XYZ file of C-alpha atoms in Angstrom:
684
model
C -22.276 32.767 35.803
C -22.604 32.317 32.043
C -22.326 28.885 30.372
C -19.923 28.500 27.459
C -21.326 27.275 24.122
C -20.127 23.682 24.530
C -21.738 23.365 27.979
C -24.987 24.907 26.684
C -25.275 22.302 23.949
C -24.446 19.435 26.331
C -27.039 20.442 28.970
C -29.598 20.874 26.181
C -28.825 17.355 24.941
C -29.052 15.924 28.477
C -32.446 17.513 29.110
C -33.773 16.444 25.708
C -32.460 12.890 26.059
C -31.755 11.934 29.714
C -30.792 8.347 28.759
C -27.779 9.528 26.704
C -24.440 8.158 28.002
C -21.028 9.775 28.443
C -19.671 7.793 25.507
C -22.557 8.952 23.304
C -21.787 12.603 24.083
C -18.023 12.153 23.598
C -18.586 10.576 20.201
C -21.296 13.025 19.094
C -19.297 16.158 19.909
C -15.784 14.767 19.331
C -14.799 15.290 22.976
C -12.267 13.579 25.204
C -13.415 12.137 28.518
C -11.617 14.994 30.283
C -13.296 17.675 28.140
C -16.735 16.220 28.838
C -15.968 16.069 32.574
C -14.899 19.727 32.487
C -18.206 20.713 30.834
C -20.301 18.680 33.315
C -18.511 20.460 36.195
C -19.278 23.859 34.625
C -22.933 22.866 34.155
C -23.155 21.808 37.817
C -21.597 25.125 38.962
C -24.185 26.943 36.846
C -27.014 24.830 38.330
C -25.685 25.536 41.841
C -25.794 29.310 41.139
C -29.428 28.803 40.122
C -30.144 26.850 43.360
C -30.771 23.644 41.405
C -29.489 20.092 42.133
C -26.304 18.961 40.360
C -26.350 16.366 37.592
C -24.857 13.088 38.841
C -22.851 10.684 36.668
C -22.841 6.933 37.445
C -19.816 4.658 37.109
C -21.392 3.186 33.978
C -21.402 6.657 32.367
C -25.138 7.401 32.691
C -26.649 10.618 34.128
C -29.127 11.168 36.983
C -31.032 14.464 36.636
C -33.405 15.727 39.345
C -36.959 16.482 38.193
C -36.669 20.086 39.476
C -33.965 20.746 36.857
C -36.394 19.788 34.070
C -39.214 21.851 35.646
C -37.187 25.022 36.176
C -35.272 24.986 32.857
C -38.066 23.890 30.525
C -39.213 27.443 29.745
C -35.713 28.934 29.885
C -33.931 26.558 27.509
C -35.219 27.897 24.170
C -33.896 31.373 25.063
C -30.546 30.235 26.445
C -29.639 27.364 24.191
C -29.564 27.751 20.390
C -30.827 24.542 18.811
C -28.418 24.593 15.879
C -25.291 25.278 17.933
C -22.331 23.390 16.429
C -19.461 22.575 18.812
C -16.140 22.647 17.033
C -13.518 20.026 17.835
C -9.838 20.937 18.179
C -9.084 19.421 14.760
C -11.889 21.376 13.116
C -10.592 24.634 14.607
C -7.128 23.787 13.254
C -8.532 23.341 9.722
C -10.385 26.656 10.053
C -7.299 28.491 11.234
C -5.283 27.113 8.304
C -8.047 28.113 5.866
C -8.121 31.648 7.291
C -4.329 32.041 6.969
C -4.269 30.651 3.409
C -7.050 32.935 2.153
C -6.594 36.163 4.162
C -3.837 38.658 4.940
C -2.727 40.523 8.086
C -4.453 38.159 10.518
C -3.949 38.548 14.274
C -5.064 36.498 17.281
C -8.133 38.748 17.521
C -9.371 37.543 14.123
C -9.188 33.912 15.237
C -10.803 34.441 18.653
C -13.696 36.470 17.249
C -14.316 34.171 14.285
C -14.151 30.899 16.243
C -15.605 32.280 19.510
C -12.951 30.773 21.789
C -10.389 32.245 24.193
C -6.935 33.558 23.324
C -5.292 30.629 25.153
C -7.360 28.140 23.174
C -6.266 29.780 19.906
C -2.585 29.728 20.975
C -2.943 26.008 21.687
C -4.700 25.488 18.332
C -1.918 27.349 16.507
C 0.618 24.875 17.900
C -1.495 22.007 16.590
C -1.860 23.831 13.256
C 1.934 24.046 13.023
C 2.186 20.267 13.554
C -0.448 19.755 10.852
C 1.253 21.938 8.192
C 4.716 20.546 8.989
C 3.602 17.296 7.311
C 3.674 19.354 4.098
C 7.111 20.847 4.890
C 5.444 24.189 5.660
C 5.745 26.619 8.579
C 3.335 29.067 10.237
C 5.075 32.373 10.965
C 3.879 35.596 12.609
C 5.146 39.096 11.944
C 3.726 42.414 13.171
C 3.630 43.757 9.667
C 2.016 40.817 7.827
C 0.278 38.895 10.625
C 0.109 35.100 10.372
C 1.523 33.482 7.219
C 2.142 29.937 5.977
C 5.564 29.693 4.354
C 7.078 27.040 2.104
C 6.919 25.830 -1.481
C 3.734 26.922 -3.215
C 3.239 23.405 -4.595
C 3.042 22.094 -1.015
C 0.722 24.956 -0.013
C -1.659 23.919 -2.814
C -1.650 20.334 -1.525
C -2.430 21.642 1.960
C -5.192 23.912 0.642
C -6.904 21.065 -1.218
C -6.758 18.813 1.827
C -8.161 21.484 4.169
C -11.079 22.176 1.800
C -11.855 18.455 1.859
C -11.706 18.376 5.689
C -13.978 21.409 6.063
C -16.545 20.054 3.600
C -16.800 16.919 5.753
C -18.067 19.093 8.636
C -21.663 20.010 9.307
C -22.384 23.213 7.307
C -18.844 22.908 5.929
C -19.459 24.894 2.754
C -20.947 27.766 4.805
C -17.781 27.829 6.895
C -15.578 28.051 3.770
C -17.706 30.905 2.354
C -17.253 32.761 5.630
C -13.588 32.005 6.421
C -12.292 32.584 2.882
C -14.595 35.512 2.001
C -16.015 33.719 -1.054
C -19.178 35.081 -2.677
C -21.962 32.828 -3.900
C -21.886 34.241 -7.448
C -18.213 33.156 -7.721
C -19.145 29.558 -6.956
C -22.035 29.669 -9.435
C -19.705 30.917 -12.181
C -17.094 28.189 -11.562
C -19.813 25.530 -11.333
C -21.043 26.544 -14.785
C -17.523 26.178 -16.119
C -17.156 22.740 -14.480
C -20.447 21.677 -16.145
C -18.924 22.656 -19.482
C -15.773 20.718 -18.613
C -17.772 17.552 -17.887
C -19.556 17.893 -21.229
C -16.292 18.570 -23.061
C -14.567 15.556 -21.486
C -17.711 13.392 -21.666
C -17.160 12.423 -18.039
C -18.897 12.865 -14.704
C -16.812 13.699 -11.635
C -17.772 12.208 -8.276
C -20.095 14.320 -6.103
C -17.266 14.823 -3.612
C -14.993 16.298 -6.305
C -17.732 18.507 -7.732
C -18.259 19.947 -4.233
C -14.536 20.608 -3.801
C -13.601 21.907 -7.249
C -15.170 25.389 -7.212
C -13.681 26.272 -3.818
C -10.270 24.911 -4.825
C -10.187 26.684 -8.187
C -11.383 30.030 -6.737
C -8.767 29.980 -3.957
C -5.972 28.851 -6.313
C -6.839 31.656 -8.747
C -6.936 34.134 -5.836
C -3.439 33.045 -4.755
C -2.190 33.478 -8.329
C -3.649 37.031 -8.367
C -1.759 37.826 -5.165
C 1.499 36.693 -6.764
C 1.789 33.261 -5.119
C 2.940 31.495 -8.280
C 3.769 27.795 -8.182
C 7.471 26.957 -8.471
C 8.507 25.330 -11.745
C 8.449 21.592 -11.015
C 8.774 18.317 -12.805
C 5.390 18.276 -14.557
C 6.109 17.134 -18.097
C 4.436 19.613 -20.447
C 4.285 17.085 -23.306
C 2.564 14.519 -21.098
C -0.186 16.884 -19.939
C -0.681 19.260 -22.869
C -1.989 16.439 -25.076
C -4.762 15.525 -22.651
C -8.428 16.483 -22.855
C -8.021 17.854 -19.337
C -5.600 20.483 -20.638
C -8.258 21.632 -23.110
C -10.708 21.706 -20.196
C -8.302 23.900 -18.226
C -8.250 26.331 -21.137
C -12.064 26.267 -21.065
C -12.082 27.185 -17.350
C -9.497 29.944 -17.844
C -10.803 31.206 -21.206
C -11.149 34.843 -20.044
C -8.052 34.882 -17.790
C -5.081 35.747 -19.977
C -2.330 36.308 -17.402
C -2.179 32.780 -15.952
C 1.397 31.403 -16.286
C 1.981 28.068 -18.023
C 3.057 26.403 -14.750
C -0.343 27.298 -13.262
C -2.211 25.979 -16.292
C -0.260 22.733 -15.892
C -1.141 22.595 -12.189
C -4.879 23.037 -12.831
C -4.674 20.389 -15.578
C -3.016 18.069 -13.093
C -5.740 18.842 -10.550
C -8.408 17.800 -13.088
C -6.440 14.686 -14.022
C -6.210 13.593 -10.384
C -9.936 14.050 -9.717
C -11.900 10.846 -9.182
C -14.365 10.084 -11.950
C -17.767 8.437 -11.410
C -18.539 7.785 -15.071
C -16.885 8.217 -18.477
C -18.336 7.786 -21.939
C -15.024 6.701 -23.446
C -12.055 5.057 -21.771
C -9.066 5.661 -24.017
C -5.454 5.418 -22.981
C -4.042 7.962 -25.391
C -2.564 10.038 -22.563
C -1.168 7.031 -20.665
C -0.041 4.341 -23.101
C -0.074 0.780 -21.699
C -2.165 1.728 -18.639
C -4.938 -0.771 -19.411
C -2.343 -3.466 -20.122
C -0.628 -2.780 -16.790
C -3.965 -3.129 -14.953
C -4.662 -6.349 -16.846
C -1.205 -7.700 -15.912
C -1.875 -6.755 -12.285
C -5.171 -8.689 -12.366
C -3.459 -11.749 -13.857
C -0.824 -11.714 -11.122
C -3.581 -11.369 -8.546
C -5.572 -14.264 -10.060
C -2.493 -16.473 -9.919
C -1.732 -15.590 -6.295
C -5.350 -15.774 -5.123
C -6.214 -18.914 -7.169
C -9.262 -17.083 -8.555
C -10.751 -16.644 -12.008
C -12.300 -13.203 -12.493
C -15.585 -13.222 -14.386
C -16.701 -10.345 -16.665
C -13.075 -9.255 -16.745
C -13.546 -6.390 -19.221
C -16.138 -4.710 -16.991
C -13.822 -4.873 -13.973
C -10.920 -3.576 -16.087
C -12.962 -0.519 -17.094
C -14.026 0.056 -13.488
C -10.404 -0.101 -12.337
C -9.316 2.151 -15.220
C -11.706 4.873 -13.984
C -9.903 4.862 -10.635
C -6.343 4.168 -11.764
C -6.150 6.919 -14.393
C -6.416 9.788 -11.844
C -4.387 7.688 -9.368
C -1.587 7.489 -11.977
C -1.147 11.283 -11.873
C -1.626 11.491 -8.099
C 1.137 8.942 -7.516
C 3.518 10.113 -10.239
C 3.389 13.759 -9.137
C 3.227 13.005 -5.393
C -0.291 14.375 -4.988
C -1.801 11.265 -3.413
C -2.248 12.937 -0.020
C -4.464 15.518 -1.778
C -6.977 12.718 -2.253
C -6.504 11.830 1.421
C -8.567 8.652 1.341
C -8.976 7.524 4.947
C -10.016 3.956 4.217
C -9.282 0.892 6.260
C -9.473 -2.684 5.094
C -12.050 -4.807 6.914
C -10.884 -8.023 8.570
C -12.637 -9.964 5.823
C -10.402 -8.333 3.200
C -7.030 -8.374 5.047
C -5.548 -11.311 3.117
C -7.116 -10.076 -0.128
C -5.479 -6.663 0.444
C -2.131 -8.364 1.006
C -2.415 -10.246 -2.304
C -3.459 -7.077 -4.167
C -0.401 -5.257 -2.753
C 1.864 -8.067 -3.959
C 0.337 -7.856 -7.456
C 0.800 -4.135 -8.190
C 4.288 -4.487 -9.703
C 3.109 -3.871 -13.333
C 1.497 -0.566 -12.239
C 4.586 0.445 -10.241
C 6.796 -0.207 -13.293
C 4.523 1.924 -15.505
C 4.292 4.830 -13.038
C 7.860 4.601 -11.748
C 6.692 4.950 -8.130
C 5.541 2.644 -5.336
C 1.740 2.435 -5.024
C 0.699 4.094 -1.709
C -1.396 2.276 0.881
C -4.423 4.530 0.256
C -4.513 3.552 -3.425
C -4.025 -0.213 -2.856
C -6.776 -0.069 -0.231
C -9.170 1.372 -2.812
C -8.100 -1.239 -5.387
C -8.768 -3.945 -2.778
C -12.276 -2.601 -2.177
C -13.034 -2.564 -5.914
C -11.650 -6.068 -6.531
C -13.120 -7.432 -3.290
C -16.561 -6.073 -4.151
C -16.337 -7.627 -7.608
C -15.369 -11.046 -6.192
C -18.211 -10.886 -3.652
C -20.595 -10.146 -6.512
C -19.428 -13.255 -8.394
C -19.585 -15.381 -5.209
C -15.805 -15.779 -4.615
C -14.020 -15.417 -1.276
C -10.387 -15.723 -0.233
C -11.630 -16.765 3.206
C -12.919 -20.062 1.805
C -9.551 -21.041 0.317
C -6.686 -22.819 2.080
C -4.067 -20.158 2.900
C -0.430 -21.125 3.417
C 2.798 -19.450 4.519
C 6.399 -20.622 4.226
C 8.776 -20.019 7.142
C 12.427 -20.622 6.336
C 15.424 -19.614 8.473
C 17.928 -19.943 5.615
C 17.986 -16.485 4.041
C 16.063 -14.709 1.277
C 17.068 -16.766 -1.785
C 16.507 -20.171 -0.172
C 13.216 -18.942 1.299
C 12.018 -17.762 -2.118
C 13.067 -21.041 -3.691
C 11.100 -23.023 -1.107
C 8.086 -20.704 -1.558
C 8.212 -21.111 -5.344
C 8.463 -24.913 -5.198
C 5.621 -25.281 -2.692
C 3.361 -22.973 -4.695
C 3.978 -25.171 -7.749
C 3.351 -28.299 -5.670
C 0.037 -26.979 -4.246
C -1.507 -24.859 -7.033
C -4.910 -24.967 -5.293
C -3.629 -23.159 -2.170
C -3.204 -19.407 -1.686
C 0.413 -18.798 -0.635
C 0.592 -15.519 1.267
C 4.258 -15.056 2.192
C 7.714 -16.489 2.687
C 8.963 -15.395 6.115
C 11.938 -15.605 8.423
C 11.320 -17.093 11.873
C 11.421 -13.599 13.411
C 8.861 -12.284 10.895
C 6.640 -15.293 11.596
C 6.485 -14.496 15.335
C 4.753 -11.158 14.582
C 2.731 -12.246 11.525
C -0.787 -10.741 11.538
C -2.634 -12.365 8.630
C -4.844 -15.438 8.963
C -3.422 -18.678 7.531
C -4.267 -22.399 7.636
C -0.927 -24.098 6.938
C 2.725 -23.438 7.761
C 5.475 -25.147 5.764
C 8.897 -24.967 7.420
C 12.141 -26.954 7.692
C 12.143 -26.256 11.468
C 9.619 -26.800 14.263
C 7.508 -23.718 15.089
C 5.020 -22.853 17.827
C 1.665 -22.481 16.056
C -1.984 -23.374 16.573
C -2.358 -24.083 12.842
C -1.238 -27.106 10.856
C 2.548 -27.320 10.578
C 4.266 -29.457 7.915
C 8.006 -29.962 8.232
C 9.531 -29.818 4.743
C 13.122 -29.597 3.525
C 14.386 -26.266 2.164
C 15.150 -28.150 -1.041
C 12.442 -30.697 -1.857
C 13.499 -33.907 -3.614
C 10.960 -35.540 -5.926
C 10.107 -38.308 -3.430
C 9.529 -35.802 -0.622
C 7.269 -33.730 -2.862
C 5.097 -36.753 -3.607
C 4.942 -37.707 0.088
C 4.186 -34.142 1.218
C 1.437 -33.586 -1.331
C -0.245 -36.875 -0.421
C -0.074 -36.086 3.304
C -1.416 -32.525 3.002
C -4.220 -33.348 0.568
C -5.306 -36.319 2.668
C -5.409 -34.120 5.809
C -7.379 -31.304 4.162
C -9.548 -33.006 1.569
C -9.613 -36.685 2.530
C -8.132 -37.990 -0.721
C -4.735 -38.651 -2.260
C -4.408 -36.795 -5.591
C -2.248 -39.406 -7.322
C -5.189 -41.854 -7.038
C -7.244 -39.766 -9.463
C -8.188 -41.839 -12.514
C -8.230 -39.986 -15.848
C -10.871 -42.291 -17.395
C -13.215 -41.624 -14.458
C -12.701 -37.878 -14.901
C -13.506 -38.112 -18.625
C -16.743 -39.972 -17.831
C -17.781 -37.281 -15.314
C -16.982 -34.488 -17.798
C -18.947 -36.278 -20.574
C -22.017 -36.411 -18.335
C -21.904 -32.663 -17.730
C -20.377 -31.091 -20.853
C -19.709 -31.577 -24.550
C -16.124 -32.631 -25.329
C -14.774 -31.480 -28.687
C -11.539 -33.519 -28.640
C -11.656 -36.399 -26.121
C -8.208 -37.719 -27.025
C -6.522 -34.329 -26.498
C -8.426 -33.732 -23.239
C -7.276 -37.144 -21.940
C -3.663 -36.271 -22.767
C -3.890 -32.851 -21.103
C -5.471 -34.234 -17.922
C -2.926 -37.051 -17.691
C -0.059 -34.590 -18.213
C -1.412 -32.283 -15.475
C -2.120 -34.993 -12.870
C 1.209 -36.741 -13.419
C 3.209 -33.593 -14.104
C 6.922 -33.501 -13.257
C 7.320 -30.984 -10.464
C 11.043 -30.751 -11.114
C 10.348 -29.414 -14.622
C 12.239 -26.448 -15.943
C 11.551 -23.208 -14.062
C 10.198 -20.499 -16.346
C 10.816 -16.809 -16.043
C 7.406 -15.389 -15.081
C 7.800 -12.158 -16.949
C 9.013 -13.245 -20.407
C 8.416 -17.024 -20.192
C 12.023 -17.793 -21.175
C 13.761 -20.767 -19.498
C 15.628 -19.773 -16.333
C 19.404 -20.203 -16.511
C 20.999 -23.504 -15.454
C 23.861 -23.716 -12.970
C 26.462 -24.349 -15.691
C 25.236 -21.285 -17.608
C 25.903 -19.024 -14.621
C 28.970 -20.590 -12.945
C 31.115 -20.806 -16.085
C 34.840 -21.635 -15.819
C 35.784 -17.928 -16.062
C 33.724 -17.277 -12.898
C 35.535 -19.960 -10.832
C 38.492 -18.938 -8.639
C 40.795 -21.404 -6.843
C 42.750 -20.310 -3.751
C 44.513 -22.181 -0.990
C 43.339 -19.825 1.791
C 42.317 -16.261 2.641
C 42.823 -14.159 5.763
C 39.183 -13.189 6.384
C 35.566 -13.598 5.302
C 35.605 -10.086 3.784
C 38.615 -10.985 1.612
C 36.868 -14.196 0.526
C 33.800 -12.209 -0.613
C 35.891 -9.730 -2.618
C 37.887 -12.488 -4.361
C 34.775 -14.587 -5.059
C 32.908 -11.591 -6.527
C 35.798 -10.210 -8.580
C 34.987 -12.098 -11.841
C 31.437 -10.670 -11.767
C 32.698 -7.120 -11.096
C 35.199 -7.360 -13.981
C 32.568 -8.720 -16.377
C 30.135 -5.925 -15.412
C 27.435 -8.232 -13.978
C 27.633 -6.465 -10.609
C 28.988 -3.180 -9.224
C 31.423 -2.800 -6.323
C 28.451 -1.470 -4.319
C 26.924 -4.956 -4.426
C 30.103 -6.490 -2.968
C 30.099 -3.940 -0.124
C 26.409 -4.636 0.517
C 27.132 -8.380 0.830
C 29.921 -7.688 3.323
C 27.654 -5.394 5.357
C 25.231 -8.334 5.850
C 27.977 -10.431 7.505
C 26.392 -10.291 10.982
C 22.783 -10.172 9.805
C 22.309 -13.374 7.814
C 24.072 -16.476 9.186
C 21.644 -18.605 7.180
C 23.487 -18.108 3.910
C 25.261 -21.379 4.824
C 23.301 -23.980 2.812
C 25.323 -27.088 3.638
C 28.597 -28.239 5.225
C 31.428 -25.973 4.001
C 29.280 -24.104 1.429
C 27.668 -20.638 1.567
C 25.765 -18.362 -0.859
C 26.350 -14.707 0.186
C 24.125 -12.213 -1.657
C 22.352 -8.857 -1.261
C 19.239 -7.210 -2.731
C 19.071 -6.734 -6.547
C 18.809 -2.929 -6.253
C 22.131 -2.734 -4.401
C 24.232 -3.062 -7.539
C 23.169 -5.999 -9.772
C 23.246 -5.386 -13.527
C 22.441 -8.913 -14.686
C 21.818 -12.385 -13.256
C 25.106 -14.171 -12.531
C 27.005 -16.502 -10.167
C 30.648 -16.985 -9.297
C 32.500 -19.535 -7.157
C 35.551 -19.323 -4.898
C 37.099 -22.664 -3.831
C 39.332 -22.588 -0.739
C 41.412 -25.615 0.252
C 41.596 -24.285 3.797
C 38.223 -23.063 4.971
C 37.579 -19.467 6.085
C 35.757 -18.861 9.368
C 32.228 -17.523 9.007
C 30.748 -16.529 12.405
C 31.834 -18.853 15.198
C 30.051 -21.915 13.859
C 31.202 -22.506 10.301
C 34.323 -23.095 8.244
C 33.529 -22.396 4.583
C 35.439 -23.818 1.587
C 32.969 -23.079 -1.234
C 31.608 -19.543 -1.610
C 29.013 -18.940 -4.359
C 28.185 -15.285 -5.017
C 24.601 -14.943 -6.266
C 23.526 -11.844 -8.210
C 19.784 -11.953 -8.875
C 17.845 -9.339 -10.862
C 14.407 -10.678 -9.903
C 12.762 -13.503 -7.993
C 12.825 -16.043 -10.843
C 15.800 -16.005 -13.216
C 18.255 -17.625 -10.797
C 15.877 -20.121 -9.154
C 16.614 -23.067 -11.446
C 20.372 -22.678 -10.908
C 19.807 -22.287 -7.182
C 17.744 -25.505 -7.075
C 20.593 -27.338 -8.816
C 23.144 -25.791 -6.444
C 21.101 -26.891 -3.418
C 21.080 -30.442 -4.776
C 24.853 -30.298 -5.231
C 25.257 -28.957 -1.682
C 23.432 -32.055 -0.405
C 26.014 -34.440 -1.880
C 28.987 -35.011 0.473
C 30.907 -36.782 -2.305
C 30.635 -34.051 -4.957
C 31.034 -31.226 -2.460
C 34.304 -32.724 -1.180
C 35.454 -33.438 -4.736
C 35.105 -29.700 -5.500
C 37.043 -28.742 -2.366
C 39.982 -30.953 -3.351
C 39.830 -30.404 -7.141
C 43.031 -29.394 -8.912
C 41.485 -27.257 -11.650
C 38.487 -25.187 -12.724
C 37.660 -27.839 -15.304
C 37.224 -30.533 -12.619
C 34.877 -28.285 -10.680
C 32.944 -27.355 -13.816
C 32.450 -31.069 -14.638
C 30.793 -31.562 -11.240
C 28.615 -28.491 -11.842
C 27.619 -29.976 -15.213
C 26.305 -33.126 -13.507
C 23.615 -31.041 -11.759
C 22.749 -28.767 -14.702
C 20.071 -30.898 -16.319
């Protein structure tokens, strides 16, 4: 019997290195345990035909080979077993099949079996896997007698697939040789395109990464070949004005200088391809093509510094490094080409929390691009920032990491998170979570703050959802004493000044003393500022104005109560009817909107119909039933546009909710004015 290629290579490896294990072979040749077992059985059948002892496999995955096998096969092996044989995995055959279909016409099963040297059944199985692979791009593999195998779908998606497959093939051993062969590309074609790419790099005064330089000639040749065959890209939402002003558009013209019949859509696509290519180095980093990009990256870094309690050194250098990556990422994300880059990166355990904080800081970039930043891009940003911090000797791992677990709904949870972060500015606060989210939380943390008892191996501090000044002082003292062995309020400003004098020159001792005293004895109930524009957040009396207060004796249902309570905000244009329906849809999902006896704060997400920050109040003399547990007399509709603007008013409302006297006075008030007077008491 004749050995197949895979079995030949495996027996050669076994005879060359008898100590190799099953796992080593599986990993080396990308085989499953079953596939390796199948090959070992074939080898043993072949040895049996040659009257040689079988190769035994131990339970630990090692091999026992009789000396007669070595003696008898030593002279035969060079003739039978090619030393450079490359076993193809199933995935690699799929990429090859896709490449053949994309770059050739009238292909049949025979072409695949002869080119890949496998059986017809293997190819049929591979074609099924190829169909699964291309379906991720909304494409289909179809066979017809007249045209053979074709890939059908939008040309834009086919280009994305083509670029990804080229990348996959180049990752293989002898990958470029395979592309030459499968796509019928001549070496002189690659040389010509490489010369043009050299000119492009000089014209743009940039240097593409080695990976991109390897990919570009193959991609451009195959794209141009598809254009020749009439596979023109569909008109899509590339903005001509945005791309035609770039240096990359001029570079595209340089590449296509002698090709006159290339449609504008194709010129735009090639420009976009150059714009999305990763750059290793650039002589000049201007933002003419993408105004405000550098500012958005800087804003992202500032948010990250605040969340991670870190000061980034040599900031301008890191900004330029990030700009090199983010500029092509901007076009990848905006035009949905990020899977073309296909970065298969994973965050190491050391960087898990860092990655989480980077993800939470990308809002300025998302606003600029108008799209959510994909995981692959935030992973790369994490690696760049993490590497920079390591270089400057910083580590998130060394900092105290805290989470807040609150069962009382999104707004109350955010309020608690915000207050605790202000109270402990030296801690990294990772998340505010519901109890259910906490049960499955994966990140490492040191402290949990929660108003309820939780099962945890870490330190748990029970804290009210709304922290009064006295509780804040007590909590801070307790936590700092536990973690650092001192109580912060005992810090003496004069002692600090003496220490600073011994180690630094002080320009204005009087002003420094004032600033230190103000920081150490700061009022944690001070006015909440809007993070984005630094304007004071609205007070309770600025949001629940008399016009937004409705008095009713009773209502027939919770749904009716919501509609009546929200009506003033709908009429004034602060919210849409969609927001009211969204609140009602959460009826069964969020029982924790009840913030005190007889008072509830129903709300939904900002993107479900909020136009501007606002609140309204419905007072019912006879309470309405909410779930089986509560009778509600005071219903405050909250419409929040972000995480900050309503927090001050919410803090004041929570304080009001804690007063039995004022809460009952509102329930039994005779007029809006009486209720508004009570609201005024808490709006300071």
